[in-house]
PDB file of C-alpha atoms in Angstrom:
ATOM      1  CA  UNK A   1       3.185  -5.815 -19.821  1.00  0.00           C
ATOM      2  CA  UNK A   2       6.393  -4.043 -19.146  1.00  0.00           C
ATOM      3  CA  UNK A   3       6.176  -0.222 -18.974  1.00  0.00           C
ATOM      4  CA  UNK A   4       3.507   0.061 -21.485  1.00  0.00           C
ATOM      5  CA  UNK A   5      -0.158   0.668 -21.570  1.00  0.00           C
ATOM      6  CA  UNK A   6      -2.957  -1.598 -23.099  1.00  0.00           C
ATOM      7  CA  UNK A   7      -2.663  -0.506 -26.320  1.00  0.00           C
ATOM      8  CA  UNK A   8       1.361  -0.313 -26.463  1.00  0.00           C
ATOM      9  CA  UNK A   9       1.508   3.426 -25.771  1.00  0.00           C
ATOM     10  CA  UNK A  10       3.438   4.742 -22.981  1.00  0.00           C
ATOM     11  CA  UNK A  11       1.421   4.720 -19.532  1.00  0.00           C
ATOM     12  CA  UNK A  12      -0.060   7.775 -18.676  1.00  0.00           C
ATOM     13  CA  UNK A  13       0.300   9.043 -15.381  1.00  0.00           C
ATOM     14  CA  UNK A  14      -0.926  11.939 -13.088  1.00  0.00           C
ATOM     15  CA  UNK A  15       1.439  12.209 -10.162  1.00  0.00           C
ATOM     16  CA  UNK A  16      -0.231  14.560  -7.978  1.00  0.00           C
ATOM     17  CA  UNK A  17       1.276  15.472  -3.992  1.00  0.00           C
ATOM     18  CA  UNK A  18       1.620  18.774  -2.921  1.00  0.00           C
ATOM     19  CA  UNK A  19       5.548  17.538  -1.622  1.00  0.00           C
ATOM     20  CA  UNK A  20       7.306  19.231  -4.569  1.00  0.00           C
ATOM     21  CA  UNK A  21      10.422  17.850  -4.279  1.00  0.00           C
ATOM     22  CA  UNK A  22       8.973  13.919  -3.767  1.00  0.00           C
ATOM     23  CA  UNK A  23       7.058  14.671  -7.041  1.00  0.00           C
ATOM     24  CA  UNK A  24      10.109  15.544  -8.851  1.00  0.00           C
ATOM     25  CA  UNK A  25      12.196  12.591  -7.742  1.00  0.00           C
ATOM     26  CA  UNK A  26       9.659  10.370  -9.078  1.00  0.00           C
ATOM     27  CA  UNK A  27       8.486  12.045 -12.192  1.00  0.00           C
ATOM     28  CA  UNK A  28      12.824  11.879 -13.181  1.00  0.00           C
ATOM     29  CA  UNK A  29      12.593   7.706 -12.249  1.00  0.00           C
ATOM     30  CA  UNK A  30       9.043   7.226 -13.943  1.00  0.00           C
ATOM     31  CA  UNK A  31       9.723   9.075 -16.878  1.00  0.00           C
ATOM     32  CA  UNK A  32      13.153   7.037 -17.286  1.00  0.00           C
ATOM     33  CA  UNK A  33      11.064   3.862 -17.408  1.00  0.00           C
ATOM     34  CA  UNK A  34       9.068   5.525 -20.331  1.00  0.00           C
ATOM     35  CA  UNK A  35       5.742   6.676 -18.335  1.00  0.00           C
ATOM     36  CA  UNK A  36       4.197   9.358 -19.881  1.00  0.00           C
ATOM     37  CA  UNK A  37       3.806  11.629 -16.743  1.00  0.00           C
ATOM     38  CA  UNK A  38       2.171  15.067 -15.651  1.00  0.00           C
ATOM     39  CA  UNK A  39       2.940  16.487 -12.159  1.00  0.00           C
ATOM     40  CA  UNK A  40       0.366  18.495  -9.719  1.00  0.00           C
ATOM     41  CA  UNK A  41       1.876  19.955  -6.883  1.00  0.00           C
ATOM     42  CA  UNK A  42      -2.112  20.547  -5.729  1.00  0.00           C
ATOM     43  CA  UNK A  43      -6.038  18.867  -6.178  1.00  0.00           C
ATOM     44  CA  UNK A  44      -6.658  21.909  -7.905  1.00  0.00           C
ATOM     45  CA  UNK A  45      -3.603  21.420 -10.583  1.00  0.00           C
ATOM     46  CA  UNK A  46      -4.484  18.378 -10.772  1.00  0.00           C
ATOM     47  CA  UNK A  47      -8.296  18.441 -11.348  1.00  0.00           C
ATOM     48  CA  UNK A  48      -6.952  21.157 -14.070  1.00  0.00           C
ATOM     49  CA  UNK A  49      -4.917  18.628 -15.802  1.00  0.00           C
ATOM     50  CA  UNK A  50      -7.316  16.347 -15.878  1.00  0.00           C
ATOM     51  CA  UNK A  51      -9.377  18.492 -17.617  1.00  0.00           C
ATOM     52  CA  UNK A  52      -6.621  18.229 -20.428  1.00  0.00           C
ATOM     53  CA  UNK A  53      -6.410  15.297 -20.969  1.00  0.00           C
ATOM     54  CA  UNK A  54      -7.068  11.527 -19.857  1.00  0.00           C
ATOM     55  CA  UNK A  55      -5.261   9.238 -18.216  1.00  0.00           C
ATOM     56  CA  UNK A  56      -4.729   5.527 -17.335  1.00  0.00           C
ATOM     57  CA  UNK A  57      -3.382   5.759 -13.983  1.00  0.00           C
ATOM     58  CA  UNK A  58      -3.171   8.816 -11.142  1.00  0.00           C
ATOM     59  CA  UNK A  59      -0.570   8.672  -7.869  1.00  0.00           C
ATOM     60  CA  UNK A  60      -2.860  10.887  -5.583  1.00  0.00           C
ATOM     61  CA  UNK A  61      -1.867  11.730  -2.120  1.00  0.00           C
ATOM     62  CA  UNK A  62      -4.429  12.161   0.637  1.00  0.00           C
ATOM     63  CA  UNK A  63      -2.829  14.913   2.693  1.00  0.00           C
ATOM     64  CA  UNK A  64      -2.362  17.709   0.981  1.00  0.00           C
ATOM     65  CA  UNK A  65      -2.848  21.489   1.445  1.00  0.00           C
ATOM     66  CA  UNK A  66      -5.021  22.765  -0.517  1.00  0.00           C
ATOM     67  CA  UNK A  67      -7.834  20.078  -0.695  1.00  0.00           C
ATOM     68  CA  UNK A  68      -8.289  16.659   0.574  1.00  0.00           C
ATOM     69  CA  UNK A  69      -7.515  13.663  -1.746  1.00  0.00           C
ATOM     70  CA  UNK A  70     -10.423  12.230  -1.141  1.00  0.00           C
ATOM     71  CA  UNK A  71     -12.284  15.106  -2.446  1.00  0.00           C
ATOM     72  CA  UNK A  72      -9.973  15.509  -5.317  1.00  0.00           C
ATOM     73  CA  UNK A  73     -10.586  11.515  -5.828  1.00  0.00           C
ATOM     74  CA  UNK A  74     -14.120  12.021  -5.608  1.00  0.00           C
ATOM     75  CA  UNK A  75     -13.951  14.248  -8.438  1.00  0.00           C
ATOM     76  CA  UNK A  76     -11.688  12.390 -10.630  1.00  0.00           C
ATOM     77  CA  UNK A  77     -14.389   9.047 -10.213  1.00  0.00           C
ATOM     78  CA  UNK A  78     -16.925  11.748 -12.053  1.00  0.00           C
ATOM     79  CA  UNK A  79     -14.479  13.134 -14.532  1.00  0.00           C
ATOM     80  CA  UNK A  80     -12.776   9.862 -15.489  1.00  0.00           C
ATOM     81  CA  UNK A  81     -14.236   6.900 -13.690  1.00  0.00           C
ATOM     82  CA  UNK A  82     -11.856   4.383 -16.175  1.00  0.00           C
ATOM     83  CA  UNK A  83      -8.780   6.356 -14.431  1.00  0.00           C
ATOM     84  CA  UNK A  84      -7.194   3.880 -11.456  1.00  0.00           C
ATOM     85  CA  UNK A  85      -6.419   6.030  -8.427  1.00  0.00           C
ATOM     86  CA  UNK A  86      -3.595   4.681  -6.125  1.00  0.00           C
ATOM     87  CA  UNK A  87      -3.337   6.604  -2.874  1.00  0.00           C
ATOM     88  CA  UNK A  88      -0.923   7.341  -0.626  1.00  0.00           C
ATOM     89  CA  UNK A  89      -0.708   7.996   2.696  1.00  0.00           C
ATOM     90  CA  UNK A  90       1.043   8.980   5.473  1.00  0.00           C
ATOM     91  CA  UNK A  91       1.349   7.617   9.321  1.00  0.00           C
ATOM     92  CA  UNK A  92      -0.896   5.806  10.183  1.00  0.00           C
ATOM     93  CA  UNK A  93      -3.529   7.101   8.494  1.00  0.00           C
ATOM     94  CA  UNK A  94      -5.383   3.294   7.150  1.00  0.00           C
ATOM     95  CA  UNK A  95      -8.433   4.713   7.941  1.00  0.00           C
ATOM     96  CA  UNK A  96      -8.797   7.524   5.578  1.00  0.00           C
ATOM     97  CA  UNK A  97      -7.248   4.609   2.636  1.00  0.00           C
ATOM     98  CA  UNK A  98      -9.673   2.408   3.504  1.00  0.00           C
ATOM     99  CA  UNK A  99     -12.194   5.704   2.856  1.00  0.00           C
ATOM    100  CA  UNK A 100     -10.432   6.069  -0.282  1.00  0.00           C
ATOM    101  CA  UNK A 101     -10.685   2.826  -1.457  1.00  0.00           C
ATOM    102  CA  UNK A 102     -14.646   3.016  -0.785  1.00  0.00           C
ATOM    103  CA  UNK A 103     -15.115   5.884  -2.674  1.00  0.00           C
ATOM    104  CA  UNK A 104     -13.282   3.871  -5.698  1.00  0.00           C
ATOM    105  CA  UNK A 105      -9.614   4.498  -5.376  1.00  0.00           C
ATOM    106  CA  UNK A 106      -7.648   1.083  -7.341  1.00  0.00           C
ATOM    107  CA  UNK A 107      -5.180   0.608  -3.860  1.00  0.00           C
ATOM    108  CA  UNK A 108      -3.090   2.778  -1.575  1.00  0.00           C
ATOM    109  CA  UNK A 109       0.420   2.642  -0.566  1.00  0.00           C
ATOM    110  CA  UNK A 110       1.474   3.884   2.190  1.00  0.00           C
ATOM    111  CA  UNK A 111       4.313   6.593   2.430  1.00  0.00           C
ATOM    112  CA  UNK A 112       7.247   6.119   2.617  1.00  0.00           C
ATOM    113  CA  UNK A 113       6.979   3.642  -0.190  1.00  0.00           C
ATOM    114  CA  UNK A 114       9.367   1.705  -2.608  1.00  0.00           C
ATOM    115  CA  UNK A 115       9.556   2.985  -6.134  1.00  0.00           C
ATOM    116  CA  UNK A 116       9.386  -0.756  -7.388  1.00  0.00           C
ATOM    117  CA  UNK A 117       6.738  -1.162  -5.366  1.00  0.00           C
ATOM    118  CA  UNK A 118       4.629   2.204  -6.431  1.00  0.00           C
ATOM    119  CA  UNK A 119       5.451   0.558 -10.283  1.00  0.00           C
ATOM    120  CA  UNK A 120       4.605  -2.468  -9.747  1.00  0.00           C
ATOM    121  CA  UNK A 121       1.056  -0.786  -8.207  1.00  0.00           C
ATOM    122  CA  UNK A 122       0.608   1.021 -11.026  1.00  0.00           C
ATOM    123  CA  UNK A 123       1.247  -1.423 -13.917  1.00  0.00           C
ATOM    124  CA  UNK A 124      -1.234  -3.983 -12.015  1.00  0.00           C
ATOM    125  CA  UNK A 125      -3.862  -1.082 -12.095  1.00  0.00           C
ATOM    126  CA  UNK A 126      -3.404  -0.258 -15.675  1.00  0.00           C
ATOM    127  CA  UNK A 127      -3.445  -4.376 -16.941  1.00  0.00           C
ATOM    128  CA  UNK A 128      -6.183  -4.633 -15.179  1.00  0.00           C
ATOM    129  CA  UNK A 129      -8.453  -2.181 -16.723  1.00  0.00           C
ATOM    130  CA  UNK A 130     -10.341  -2.837 -19.591  1.00  0.00           C
ATOM    131  CA  UNK A 131      -9.109  -2.550 -23.181  1.00  0.00           C
ATOM    132  CA  UNK A 132     -10.496   0.272 -25.003  1.00  0.00           C
ATOM    133  CA  UNK A 133     -11.465   2.045 -21.731  1.00  0.00           C
TER     134      UNK A 133
END
């Protein structure tokens, strides 16, 4: 499947985290891999981005200043149920990550996680989506 989405277009990724430096580094690395990346530094900004366009997959931080990641996830699942959401959790918040899975997240990774692990998880999530979804 490579770095391409189901229909051969670039994977559309929404990257949501209030750690700007982290988002910017990932943005640059994913963009170089050929993904179409949109950055959001808050839950509010992410919701606004999702109103403007659809995404194949979202990387969503669990703990953000403005909104809880689980709250953002619930809103995303109402707005675009087909979008795979990969939760990022910090220091031992496995319980919260499992709550995310219960709310419809595709999976979760613990920060710090390797770039290649994250990329593989994105590709796995996109490859499991229904064609035409």
